[in-house]
Short mmCIF file of C-alpha atoms and ligand atoms in Angstrom, two decimals:
data_model
loop_
_atom_site.label_atom_id
_atom_site.label_comp_id
_atom_site.label_asym_id
_atom_site.label_seq_id
_atom_site.Cartn_x
_atom_site.Cartn_y
_atom_site.Cartn_z
CA MET A 1 -9.29 13.02 12.98
CA SER A 2 -11.36 11.21 10.35
CA LEU A 3 -14.00 8.76 11.51
CA LEU A 4 -14.07 5.15 10.33
CA CYS A 5 -17.32 4.48 8.51
CA LEU A 6 -18.10 0.84 7.75
CA THR A 7 -19.94 0.30 4.49
CA LEU A 8 -22.70 -2.22 5.18
CA CYS A 9 -23.05 -4.01 1.88
CA ARG A 10 -24.65 -7.38 2.73
CA ASN A 11 -27.99 -8.46 1.30
CA THR A 12 -29.73 -8.89 4.67
CA LEU A 13 -30.03 -6.62 7.70
CA ALA A 14 -29.01 -9.48 9.98
CA ALA A 15 -25.75 -9.97 8.07
CA ASN A 16 -25.10 -6.24 8.24
CA LEU A 17 -25.69 -6.25 11.99
CA GLU A 18 -23.24 -9.13 12.27
CA ASP A 19 -20.63 -7.05 10.39
CA LEU A 20 -21.21 -4.21 12.82
CA LYS A 21 -20.76 -6.53 15.78
CA MET A 22 -17.49 -7.85 14.36
CA ASN A 23 -16.08 -4.43 13.51
CA THR A 24 -17.28 -1.71 15.92
CA PRO A 25 -16.60 1.31 13.65
CA HIS A 26 -17.39 4.92 14.61
CA MET A 27 -20.30 4.96 12.19
CA ALA A 28 -21.70 3.02 9.24
CA GLU A 29 -23.37 3.49 5.89
CA LEU A 30 -26.32 1.21 5.20
CA ARG A 31 -26.49 0.56 1.47
CA ILE A 32 -30.16 -0.30 1.10
CA ASP A 33 -29.79 -0.71 -2.67
CA LEU A 34 -27.86 -3.92 -1.92
CA LEU A 35 -30.54 -5.44 0.33
CA ASP A 36 -32.78 -8.30 -0.83
CA PRO A 37 -36.25 -6.83 -1.58
CA PRO A 38 -38.03 -8.62 1.36
CA GLU A 39 -35.59 -6.91 3.76
CA ARG A 40 -36.69 -3.43 2.74
CA LYS A 41 -39.73 -3.23 5.00
CA HIS A 42 -37.54 -3.62 8.10
CA ILE A 43 -34.99 -0.89 7.31
CA SER A 44 -36.49 1.61 9.75
CA ASP A 45 -35.80 -0.81 12.64
CA PHE A 46 -32.11 -0.87 11.83
CA PRO A 47 -30.81 2.33 13.50
CA ALA A 48 -32.09 1.32 16.94
CA ARG A 49 -30.46 -2.10 16.58
CA ALA A 50 -27.17 -0.70 15.24
CA GLY A 51 -26.70 1.83 18.03
CA ILE A 52 -24.18 4.00 16.15
CA PRO A 53 -24.59 6.94 13.74
CA LEU A 54 -25.77 5.70 10.35
CA ILE A 55 -25.86 7.00 6.78
CA LEU A 56 -28.88 5.91 4.77
CA THR A 57 -27.93 5.36 1.12
CA CYS A 58 -29.82 3.98 -1.85
CA ARG A 59 -27.37 4.22 -4.72
CA LYS A 60 -28.67 4.06 -8.29
CA LYS A 61 -26.93 1.98 -10.95
CA ALA A 62 -25.92 5.15 -12.80
CA ASP A 63 -24.04 6.28 -9.67
CA GLY A 64 -22.28 2.96 -9.13
CA GLY A 65 -24.96 1.30 -6.97
CA GLU A 66 -27.45 -1.51 -7.49
CA TRP A 67 -30.81 0.27 -7.30
CA SER A 68 -32.76 -0.58 -10.44
CA GLY A 69 -36.28 0.57 -9.46
CA THR A 70 -37.91 3.83 -10.48
CA ASP A 71 -37.11 7.21 -8.89
CA SER A 72 -40.50 7.35 -7.23
CA GLU A 73 -40.08 3.84 -5.74
CA ARG A 74 -36.73 4.95 -4.42
CA GLU A 75 -38.22 8.07 -2.89
CA SER A 76 -40.93 6.01 -1.16
CA LEU A 77 -38.37 3.53 0.15
CA LEU A 78 -36.15 6.30 1.56
CA LEU A 79 -39.13 8.07 3.15
CA ALA A 80 -40.24 4.86 4.85
CA ALA A 81 -36.70 4.07 5.98
CA MET A 82 -36.28 7.54 7.49
CA ALA A 83 -38.89 6.66 10.12
CA GLY A 84 -35.98 4.91 11.79
CA ASP A 85 -34.20 8.23 12.43
CA PHE A 86 -30.97 7.83 10.53
CA ASP A 87 -28.35 10.46 11.39
CA TYR A 88 -27.43 11.07 7.74
CA MET A 89 -28.95 10.46 4.33
CA ASP A 90 -26.88 10.44 1.14
CA LEU A 91 -28.53 12.19 -1.79
CA GLU A 92 -26.79 12.61 -5.13
CA GLU A 93 -26.04 16.14 -6.30
CA ASP A 94 -28.77 15.91 -8.97
CA GLU A 95 -31.50 14.48 -6.68
CA THR A 96 -34.44 16.91 -6.81
CA SER A 97 -37.00 15.34 -4.46
CA ARG A 98 -38.34 18.07 -2.14
CA ARG A 99 -40.17 15.50 -0.04
CA LEU A 100 -36.92 13.78 0.89
CA VAL A 101 -35.29 17.07 1.86
CA ALA A 102 -38.36 18.18 3.89
CA GLU A 103 -38.56 14.83 5.69
CA ALA A 104 -34.87 14.93 6.49
CA GLU A 105 -35.20 18.44 7.93
CA GLN A 106 -38.13 17.41 10.09
CA ARG A 107 -36.29 14.40 11.45
CA ASN A 108 -32.94 16.15 11.93
CA THR A 109 -31.39 13.79 9.41
CA ARG A 110 -28.37 15.57 7.94
CA ILE A 111 -28.13 15.45 4.16
CA ILE A 112 -24.89 14.43 2.48
CA ARG A 113 -24.88 15.68 -1.11
CA SER A 114 -22.65 13.43 -3.18
CA PHE A 115 -21.26 12.61 -6.56
CA HIS A 116 -19.14 9.77 -7.88
CA ASP A 117 -16.77 9.98 -10.82
CA PHE A 118 -15.44 6.57 -11.83
CA LYS A 119 -13.48 7.98 -14.76
CA GLY A 120 -11.24 10.61 -13.19
CA VAL A 121 -11.01 13.74 -11.05
CA PRO A 122 -13.15 16.51 -12.54
CA SER A 123 -11.33 19.76 -13.20
CA ASP A 124 -14.17 21.68 -11.48
CA LEU A 125 -14.06 19.54 -8.31
CA MET A 126 -13.97 22.52 -5.94
CA GLN A 127 -16.82 24.30 -7.71
CA ARG A 128 -18.99 21.18 -7.63
CA LEU A 129 -18.36 20.74 -3.92
CA GLU A 130 -19.26 24.37 -3.30
CA ALA A 131 -22.44 24.06 -5.35
CA MET A 132 -23.48 20.92 -3.46
CA SER A 133 -22.86 22.61 -0.12
CA LEU A 134 -25.83 24.90 -0.85
CA LYS A 135 -28.11 21.86 -0.99
CA GLY A 136 -26.86 19.75 1.91
CA ASP A 137 -25.25 19.72 5.34
CA LEU A 138 -22.21 17.79 4.15
CA VAL A 139 -20.73 17.22 0.69
CA LYS A 140 -19.11 14.08 -0.65
CA ALA A 141 -16.99 13.43 -3.74
CA ALA A 142 -15.69 9.96 -4.56
CA VAL A 143 -13.46 10.25 -7.61
CA MET A 144 -10.98 8.08 -9.50
CA PRO A 145 -7.43 9.50 -9.56
CA ARG A 146 -5.70 8.42 -12.78
CA GLY A 147 -2.23 9.11 -11.47
CA ILE A 148 -0.28 10.72 -8.67
CA ALA A 149 -0.96 14.23 -10.04
CA ASP A 150 -4.70 13.61 -9.57
CA LEU A 151 -4.05 12.44 -6.02
CA LEU A 152 -2.25 15.72 -5.35
CA THR A 153 -5.33 17.57 -6.63
CA LEU A 154 -7.42 15.75 -4.02
CA PHE A 155 -5.16 16.70 -1.13
CA LYS A 156 -4.97 20.29 -2.38
CA THR A 157 -8.76 20.45 -2.66
CA GLY A 158 -9.14 19.09 0.87
CA ARG A 159 -6.75 21.67 2.27
CA GLN A 160 -8.44 24.51 0.40
CA TRP A 161 -11.84 23.32 1.66
CA ARG A 162 -10.62 23.27 5.23
CA GLU A 163 -9.20 26.80 4.90
CA GLU A 164 -12.43 28.12 3.37
CA ASN A 165 -14.72 26.28 5.80
CA PRO A 166 -12.91 26.46 9.14
CA GLY A 167 -14.29 24.25 11.88
CA LYS A 168 -17.15 22.91 9.74
CA ASN A 169 -15.94 19.34 9.18
CA ASN A 170 -18.51 18.94 6.43
CA LEU A 171 -16.49 17.33 3.61
CA ILE A 172 -16.15 13.69 2.59
CA LEU A 173 -13.47 13.38 -0.06
CA LEU A 174 -11.83 10.23 -1.28
CA GLY A 175 -9.98 8.76 -4.22
CA MET A 176 -11.00 5.33 -5.51
CA GLY A 177 -8.74 2.71 -7.10
CA ALA A 178 -5.03 2.07 -6.55
CA PHE A 179 -3.96 5.71 -6.88
CA GLY A 180 -6.61 6.76 -4.37
CA VAL A 181 -5.52 4.47 -1.52
CA PRO A 182 -3.42 7.15 0.28
CA SER A 183 -6.46 9.47 0.36
CA ARG A 184 -8.37 6.80 2.28
CA ILE A 185 -5.56 6.30 4.81
CA LEU A 186 -4.66 10.00 5.03
CA ALA A 187 -8.32 11.08 4.98
CA GLN A 188 -7.50 13.59 7.71
CA ARG A 189 -5.10 15.35 5.27
CA CYS A 190 -7.94 15.43 2.71
CA ALA A 191 -10.01 17.22 5.37
CA SER A 192 -12.41 14.31 5.08
CA PHE A 193 -14.90 13.90 7.91
CA LEU A 194 -14.76 10.14 7.49
CA THR A 195 -13.09 7.35 5.55
CA PHE A 196 -15.00 4.32 4.37
CA CYS A 197 -13.95 0.77 5.18
CA SER A 198 -15.31 -2.67 4.41
CA PRO A 199 -16.07 -5.70 6.50
CA ALA A 200 -13.16 -8.14 6.11
CA GLY A 201 -13.39 -9.98 2.80
CA ALA A 202 -16.20 -7.80 1.38
CA GLU A 203 -14.62 -4.91 -0.53
CA ALA A 204 -17.51 -2.50 -1.20
CA ALA A 205 -15.73 -0.27 -3.73
CA PRO A 206 -12.43 -0.13 -5.66
CA GLY A 207 -9.58 0.56 -3.22
CA HIS A 208 -11.70 -0.04 -0.09
CA MET A 209 -9.73 -1.48 2.81
CA SER A 210 -11.02 -3.43 5.77
CA ARG A 211 -11.82 -1.77 9.08
CA GLN A 212 -9.04 -3.82 10.64
CA THR A 213 -6.48 -2.62 8.07
CA LEU A 214 -7.39 1.04 8.50
CA GLU A 215 -7.71 0.95 12.26
CA GLU A 216 -5.05 -1.53 13.36
CA LEU A 217 -2.40 -1.30 10.64
CA TYR A 218 -2.65 2.37 9.63
CA ARG A 219 -4.23 3.63 12.89
CA VAL A 220 -6.33 6.08 10.88
CA PRO A 221 -8.32 7.43 13.87
CA GLU A 222 -5.03 8.55 15.47
CA ILE A 223 -3.76 10.48 12.44
CA ASP A 224 -3.67 14.20 13.21
CA ASP A 225 -1.86 17.32 12.02
CA ASP A 226 1.33 16.20 13.79
CA THR A 227 1.48 12.69 12.32
CA GLN A 228 4.65 12.25 10.28
CA ILE A 229 4.06 10.61 6.93
CA PHE A 230 6.35 7.92 5.50
CA GLY A 231 5.62 5.47 2.73
CA ILE A 232 6.66 3.32 -0.16
CA ILE A 233 6.46 4.18 -3.86
CA GLY A 234 6.23 1.61 -6.64
CA ASN A 235 3.93 0.41 -9.39
CA PRO A 236 2.31 -1.91 -8.53
CA VAL A 237 2.85 -1.51 -4.80
CA LEU A 238 -0.32 -2.47 -2.95
CA HIS A 239 0.90 -6.04 -2.41
CA THR A 240 3.91 -4.80 -0.41
CA ARG A 241 4.49 -6.11 3.11
CA SER A 242 6.51 -3.03 4.13
CA PRO A 243 3.58 -1.29 5.93
CA HIS A 244 3.34 -4.42 8.09
CA ILE A 245 6.91 -3.81 9.24
CA HIS A 246 7.06 -0.04 9.68
CA ASN A 247 3.63 0.73 11.14
CA PRO A 248 3.88 -1.74 14.05
CA GLY A 249 7.39 -0.36 14.69
CA PHE A 250 6.05 3.21 15.01
CA GLN A 251 3.28 1.98 17.27
CA ASP A 252 5.56 0.05 19.61
CA LEU A 253 7.92 3.02 19.99
CA GLY A 254 5.05 5.49 20.47
CA ILE A 255 6.04 7.46 17.35
CA ASN A 256 3.21 9.49 15.82
CA ALA A 257 3.84 8.37 12.24
CA VAL A 258 2.20 6.38 9.47
CA TYR A 259 3.70 4.43 6.54
CA VAL A 260 1.51 4.50 3.42
CA PRO A 261 1.74 2.66 0.05
CA PHE A 262 1.73 5.11 -2.88
CA THR A 263 1.11 3.72 -6.36
CA VAL A 264 3.28 6.07 -8.41
CA ASP A 265 3.16 6.56 -12.17
CA ASP A 266 5.26 9.74 -12.24
CA VAL A 267 8.18 10.20 -9.86
CA SER A 268 8.40 14.00 -10.36
CA ALA A 269 4.73 14.38 -9.47
CA PHE A 270 5.31 12.24 -6.39
CA PHE A 271 8.06 14.58 -5.17
CA GLU A 272 5.57 17.45 -5.54
CA LEU A 273 3.08 15.48 -3.45
CA ALA A 274 5.83 14.67 -0.93
CA ASP A 275 6.50 18.38 -0.50
CA PHE A 276 2.80 19.21 -0.22
CA LEU A 277 2.21 16.54 2.45
CA ASP A 278 5.61 17.05 4.07
CA ILE A 279 6.42 13.35 3.64
CA ARG A 280 9.47 12.64 5.82
CA GLY A 281 10.87 9.64 3.95
CA PHE A 282 9.93 6.73 1.76
CA SER A 283 11.00 3.36 0.46
CA THR A 284 11.36 2.91 -3.28
CA THR A 285 10.60 -0.23 -5.18
CA VAL A 286 10.27 -1.42 -8.78
CA PRO A 287 10.25 0.47 -11.16
CA HIS A 288 11.41 3.69 -9.46
CA LYS A 289 14.75 2.78 -7.85
CA LEU A 290 16.65 4.55 -10.63
CA ALA A 291 14.27 7.41 -11.40
CA VAL A 292 14.30 8.81 -7.86
CA ARG A 293 18.03 9.53 -8.17
CA GLU A 294 17.37 12.60 -10.33
CA HIS A 295 15.59 14.22 -7.39
CA LEU A 296 18.18 13.53 -4.70
CA ASP A 297 20.43 16.15 -3.18
CA ARG A 298 22.79 13.59 -1.68
CA GLU A 299 23.43 9.85 -2.16
CA ASP A 300 25.26 7.38 0.03
CA GLU A 301 28.11 5.29 -1.30
CA ALA A 302 25.94 2.20 -1.84
CA VAL A 303 23.45 4.08 -4.06
CA GLN A 304 26.31 5.34 -6.20
CA ALA A 305 27.96 1.94 -6.42
CA VAL A 306 24.75 0.02 -7.12
CA SER A 307 23.03 2.79 -9.17
CA SER A 308 19.84 2.03 -7.30
CA CYS A 309 18.16 3.81 -4.40
CA ASN A 310 15.62 2.05 -2.20
CA THR A 311 15.34 4.63 0.61
CA VAL A 312 14.79 8.39 0.47
CA VAL A 313 14.86 10.58 3.56
CA ARG A 314 14.09 14.27 3.96
CA SER A 315 16.85 16.05 5.84
CA ARG A 316 18.00 19.60 6.40
CA LYS A 317 20.27 19.11 3.37
CA GLY A 318 17.34 18.10 1.14
CA TRP A 319 16.41 14.63 -0.09
CA GLU A 320 19.02 12.00 0.80
CA GLY A 321 19.15 8.62 -0.93
CA PHE A 322 20.32 5.34 0.59
CA ASN A 323 20.50 1.71 -0.43
CA THR A 324 19.62 -0.58 2.47
CA ASP A 325 19.44 -3.72 0.29
CA VAL A 326 23.22 -4.04 0.59
CA GLU A 327 23.24 -4.24 4.40
CA GLY A 328 19.94 -6.12 4.40
CA PHE A 329 21.44 -8.80 2.20
CA LEU A 330 24.72 -9.03 4.09
CA ARG A 331 23.52 -9.21 7.69
CA PRO A 332 21.77 -12.61 7.51
CA LEU A 333 24.61 -13.97 5.35
CA ILE A 334 27.41 -12.91 7.68
CA SER A 335 25.55 -14.12 10.74
CA ARG A 336 25.28 -17.55 9.05
CA ALA A 337 28.56 -17.80 7.11
CA GLY A 338 30.89 -15.66 9.21
CA VAL A 339 33.75 -13.89 7.44
CA LEU A 340 33.17 -13.76 3.69
CA ASN A 341 36.62 -12.65 2.64
CA GLY A 342 38.23 -15.18 0.29
CA LYS A 343 35.09 -17.30 -0.18
CA THR A 344 33.87 -18.18 -3.68
CA ALA A 345 30.37 -17.10 -4.61
CA ALA A 346 28.13 -17.90 -7.59
CA VAL A 347 25.41 -15.32 -8.14
CA ILE A 348 22.49 -16.49 -10.30
CA GLY A 349 20.78 -13.60 -12.11
CA ALA A 350 21.93 -10.13 -13.11
CA GLY A 351 18.82 -7.97 -12.60
CA GLY A 352 18.18 -5.10 -10.20
CA ALA A 353 18.51 -7.13 -7.00
CA ALA A 354 21.75 -8.76 -8.19
CA ARG A 355 23.40 -5.34 -8.30
CA ALA A 356 23.20 -4.91 -4.52
CA VAL A 357 24.13 -8.56 -3.95
CA VAL A 358 27.21 -8.51 -6.17
CA TYR A 359 28.38 -5.16 -4.81
CA ALA A 360 28.02 -6.45 -1.23
CA LEU A 361 29.87 -9.71 -1.91
CA VAL A 362 32.73 -8.02 -3.79
CA ARG A 363 33.03 -5.39 -1.05
CA GLU A 364 33.34 -8.15 1.56
CA GLY A 365 36.17 -9.80 -0.39
CA CYS A 366 34.36 -12.72 -2.03
CA ARG A 367 35.49 -14.07 -5.39
CA VAL A 368 32.25 -13.62 -7.32
CA SER A 369 31.05 -15.17 -10.60
CA ILE A 370 27.72 -14.02 -12.01
CA PHE A 371 25.64 -16.43 -14.12
CA ASN A 372 22.64 -15.12 -16.02
CA ARG A 373 20.25 -16.27 -18.72
CA THR A 374 21.30 -13.24 -20.77
CA GLU A 375 25.07 -13.46 -20.74
CA SER A 376 25.63 -9.85 -21.83
CA ARG A 377 23.86 -8.57 -18.69
CA ALA A 378 26.05 -10.78 -16.49
CA ALA A 379 29.16 -9.54 -18.28
CA ALA A 380 28.12 -5.88 -18.00
CA LEU A 381 27.38 -6.16 -14.27
CA ALA A 382 30.60 -8.07 -13.69
CA SER A 383 32.73 -5.47 -15.43
CA GLU A 384 31.07 -2.71 -13.39
CA MET A 385 31.62 -4.54 -10.09
CA GLY A 386 35.04 -6.04 -10.81
CA CYS A 387 34.20 -9.75 -11.05
CA SER A 388 33.32 -12.32 -13.75
CA GLY A 389 30.09 -12.76 -15.65
CA TYR A 390 28.87 -15.73 -17.70
CA SER A 391 25.84 -17.53 -19.13
CA LEU A 392 23.92 -20.23 -17.26
CA ASP A 393 25.38 -22.75 -19.76
CA LYS A 394 28.84 -21.95 -18.43
CA LEU A 395 27.65 -22.86 -14.93
CA ARG A 396 26.27 -26.15 -16.26
CA ALA A 397 29.65 -26.89 -17.84
CA GLU A 398 31.41 -26.05 -14.58
CA MET A 399 29.21 -28.59 -12.78
CA ASP A 400 30.42 -31.28 -15.21
CA GLU A 401 34.00 -30.24 -14.54
CA GLY A 402 33.51 -30.53 -10.77
CA GLU A 403 33.73 -26.80 -10.02
CA ARG A 404 31.85 -25.81 -6.82
CA TYR A 405 31.21 -22.59 -4.84
CA ASP A 406 31.18 -21.87 -1.11
CA ILE A 407 28.15 -19.61 -1.47
CA VAL A 408 25.38 -19.76 -4.09
CA VAL A 409 23.09 -16.71 -4.20
CA GLN A 410 19.92 -16.99 -6.25
CA THR A 411 18.75 -13.48 -7.29
CA SER A 412 16.65 -14.22 -10.38
CA SER A 413 12.87 -14.06 -10.21
CA VAL A 414 12.64 -17.77 -11.13
CA GLY A 415 10.78 -19.69 -8.43
CA MET A 416 8.99 -16.64 -7.06
CA HIS A 417 5.35 -17.20 -6.13
CA GLY A 418 3.05 -16.14 -8.95
CA THR A 419 5.58 -16.28 -11.78
CA GLU A 420 5.07 -18.52 -14.78
CA GLY A 421 7.67 -20.84 -16.27
CA PRO A 422 10.52 -22.72 -14.61
CA SER A 423 10.76 -22.90 -10.82
CA ASN A 424 14.53 -23.34 -10.61
CA PRO A 425 16.99 -21.36 -12.79
CA VAL A 426 19.76 -23.95 -12.24
CA PRO A 427 18.12 -27.42 -11.96
CA PHE A 428 21.47 -28.89 -13.05
CA TYR A 429 23.38 -27.56 -10.02
CA ARG A 430 24.97 -30.43 -8.07
CA PHE A 431 25.20 -29.46 -4.42
CA THR A 432 27.90 -31.10 -2.35
CA GLY A 433 26.19 -30.30 0.95
CA SER A 434 28.99 -28.05 2.15
CA GLU A 435 27.77 -24.83 0.52
CA LEU A 436 25.46 -22.09 1.76
CA VAL A 437 22.56 -21.46 -0.62
CA TYR A 438 20.85 -18.08 -0.27
CA ASP A 439 17.71 -17.45 -2.32
CA ILE A 440 16.60 -13.83 -1.93
CA ILE A 441 13.04 -14.67 -3.05
CA TYR A 442 10.75 -14.46 0.00
CA THR A 443 7.58 -16.06 -1.33
CA PRO A 444 7.55 -19.03 -1.10
CA PRO A 445 9.70 -19.28 2.03
CA VAL A 446 11.43 -22.40 0.67
CA THR A 447 12.07 -22.31 -3.09
CA GLU A 448 12.94 -25.29 -5.25
CA ILE A 449 16.65 -24.49 -5.28
CA MET A 450 16.60 -24.23 -1.48
CA GLN A 451 14.81 -27.57 -1.20
CA ARG A 452 17.39 -29.26 -3.43
CA ALA A 453 20.19 -27.76 -1.40
CA LEU A 454 18.53 -28.92 1.83
CA ASP A 455 18.15 -32.43 0.40
CA ALA A 456 21.90 -32.45 -0.26
CA GLY A 457 22.59 -31.38 3.32
CA ALA A 458 23.58 -27.79 2.50
CA ALA A 459 22.77 -24.75 4.66
CA VAL A 460 20.05 -22.46 3.25
CA LEU A 461 18.80 -18.92 3.72
CA GLY A 462 15.58 -17.49 2.27
CA GLY A 463 14.76 -13.91 1.31
CA MET A 464 12.61 -12.94 4.31
CA PRO A 465 15.53 -12.11 6.64
CA MET A 466 16.94 -9.80 3.92
CA LEU A 467 13.57 -8.10 3.49
CA ARG A 468 13.29 -7.55 7.22
CA GLU A 469 16.87 -6.37 7.70
CA GLN A 470 16.71 -3.83 4.87
CA ALA A 471 13.46 -2.51 6.34
CA PHE A 472 14.97 -2.27 9.83
CA GLU A 473 17.80 -0.23 8.34
CA GLN A 474 15.25 2.02 6.66
CA PHE A 475 13.38 2.43 9.93
CA LEU A 476 16.58 3.65 11.56
CA LEU A 477 17.12 6.15 8.73
CA PHE A 478 13.49 7.32 8.95
CA THR A 479 13.23 7.68 12.73
CA GLY A 480 16.75 7.63 14.18
CA ALA A 481 15.56 4.72 16.35
CA GLU A 482 16.47 1.04 16.22
CA TYR A 483 13.55 -1.10 15.04
CA PRO A 484 11.82 -2.88 17.94
CA ARG A 485 12.30 -6.33 16.41
CA LYS A 486 9.47 -7.98 18.24
CA SER A 487 7.06 -5.68 16.28
CA SER A 488 7.57 -7.29 12.90
CA GLY A 489 4.71 -9.65 12.21
CA MET A 490 6.53 -11.02 9.20
CA ASP A 491 7.63 -14.23 10.85
CA GLN A 492 4.08 -15.45 10.40
CA GLU A 493 4.12 -14.82 6.65
P1 NAP B 501 14.74 -8.14 -12.33
O1 NAP B 501 15.54 -6.90 -12.32
O2 NAP B 501 13.52 -8.20 -13.20
O3 NAP B 501 15.73 -9.35 -12.75
C1 NAP B 501 15.22 -10.64 -12.98
C2 NAP B 501 16.38 -11.62 -13.16
O4 NAP B 501 15.80 -12.92 -13.27
C3 NAP B 501 17.22 -11.37 -14.41
O5 NAP B 501 18.54 -11.72 -14.16
C4 NAP B 501 16.57 -12.34 -15.41
O6 NAP B 501 17.44 -12.76 -16.42
C5 NAP B 501 16.28 -13.50 -14.50
N1 NAP B 501 15.24 -14.37 -15.07
C6 NAP B 501 13.94 -14.04 -15.23
N2 NAP B 501 13.29 -15.08 -15.78
C7 NAP B 501 14.20 -16.09 -15.98
C8 NAP B 501 14.13 -17.40 -16.48
N3 NAP B 501 12.98 -17.91 -16.93
N4 NAP B 501 15.25 -18.14 -16.48
C9 NAP B 501 16.41 -17.64 -16.02
N5 NAP B 501 16.55 -16.39 -15.54
C10 NAP B 501 15.44 -15.62 -15.51
O7 NAP B 501 14.20 -8.51 -10.88
P2 NAP B 501 14.89 -8.12 -9.48
O8 NAP B 501 14.38 -6.78 -9.04
O9 NAP B 501 16.35 -8.32 -9.60
O10 NAP B 501 14.24 -9.18 -8.50
C11 NAP B 501 14.58 -10.56 -8.59
C12 NAP B 501 14.00 -11.31 -7.39
O11 NAP B 501 14.60 -10.86 -6.19
C13 NAP B 501 12.51 -11.13 -7.21
O12 NAP B 501 11.95 -12.39 -6.95
C14 NAP B 501 12.39 -10.24 -5.99
O13 NAP B 501 11.22 -10.48 -5.26
C15 NAP B 501 13.62 -10.65 -5.20
N6 NAP B 501 14.06 -9.59 -4.28
C16 NAP B 501 14.10 -9.87 -2.95
C17 NAP B 501 14.52 -8.89 -2.06
C18 NAP B 501 14.53 -9.18 -0.59
O14 NAP B 501 14.60 -8.23 0.21
N7 NAP B 501 14.53 -10.43 -0.18
C19 NAP B 501 14.91 -7.63 -2.51
C20 NAP B 501 14.87 -7.38 -3.89
C21 NAP B 501 14.44 -8.37 -4.77
P3 NAP B 501 17.60 -11.94 -17.81
O15 NAP B 501 18.61 -10.86 -17.54
O16 NAP B 501 18.04 -12.95 -18.78
O17 NAP B 501 16.23 -11.38 -18.13
#
């Protein structure tokens, strides 16, 4: 197990104590370089008030901190602070003060020798850790993985360290930035004694997560050698809500598993990492839904039909690929519209998501017309799926001619929260009030096209039920168990 260590990064001791009260971590690191100067004379009182093991750290600017005084002022400050009997003191690998080391020995303060690399993962990482271990009780490296291959190096280094230092638990190893996030969650697999977390809303370093996120969402203190690892790969991926679906599901069913977001730049390197960590399965999102197919040993019918794989599961037969977007899209639609066979459907957009939508509608017997800004993409998708494809202008003309559809599915990214430009791809659509309008965008919950349909008295469906249903289907593929639906906190989104 890796301990949760809260980084105390406020400018007063009182505010830091408040963060401790709100968070109750296993231990904390007091960053005295971030304190207002008048606070410094009270640092030695802090350990008694905190009541948990503390790391004393005064990080220089050159090492990513805020300390701008001289080395001798820093030494004096640390010596005075140590009167408070801190359990640990962080000293950089190149710190040469003998007085600090002697004082630490006398007070039984364990020395953590550390280095930070904000540019990458040094090729001599293991050697540097070994060298530091001669000068301290624990060693710490905080490095910046530049891609998934660097992340693999971290996990390999952690495993090697554990094998070469059995039972010592004297390594702190973590990756900063987006690529490093899994090393913070899976700190136990990095053989890291602790993982750092921030008070809510006060990220202390790139990639830091809050204590609540690490403890309650990822249940980091419960991760052990038997924990099964699942996840999601994409780029970017850290905004994903999928961990908020899968992790509570594991917890409610008592499954020892964790679902981790992996920012992935190189799919082949990720499969290497997946083998190294024995990852049991993962979701796939933009831009990797196609690229993962090269690595699959088996694909279900939907992946082949849609040419897109959003779920990968390790099985005895190798890596198996599935597409749960198809069922995820259909379930809410069928429960609202009933039998689809024979109904007319207009699909707006012809991107990645439209592929699953069109395949599902055609398979269920709908008469589908695709309308897209780029007509050639609509035509290409239509000829693949056996339906018709046109430009948005054609849909406008159809409105003038009085043509209407039973079902209108909006699959373009227009209207999605955070996108620039128009908020409705078909502002000219004239709803009769008898159609069902399904926008697969899930933020915002009610898009402009949905609002216009509602105003006309039509039935509407948003994208959240699809997101949930495709995840529930994934959960079943991952675990063999039905998702405990009450676990999904996504209704509050
Ligand atoms: P995509 O592959 O990038 O396709 C984007 C589509 O939007 C294309 O058809 C594009 O037309 C069209 N488009 C973009 N800007 C436009 C504009 N200004 N006017 C008209 N059309 C425009 O994206 P995607 O992966 O299909 O995702 C589309 C949306 O579906 C996203 O909002 C995503 O969040 C949502 N989605 C939801 C779920 C769910 O579970 N609810 C699942 C998957 C996706 P061109 O071909 O002309 O570029």
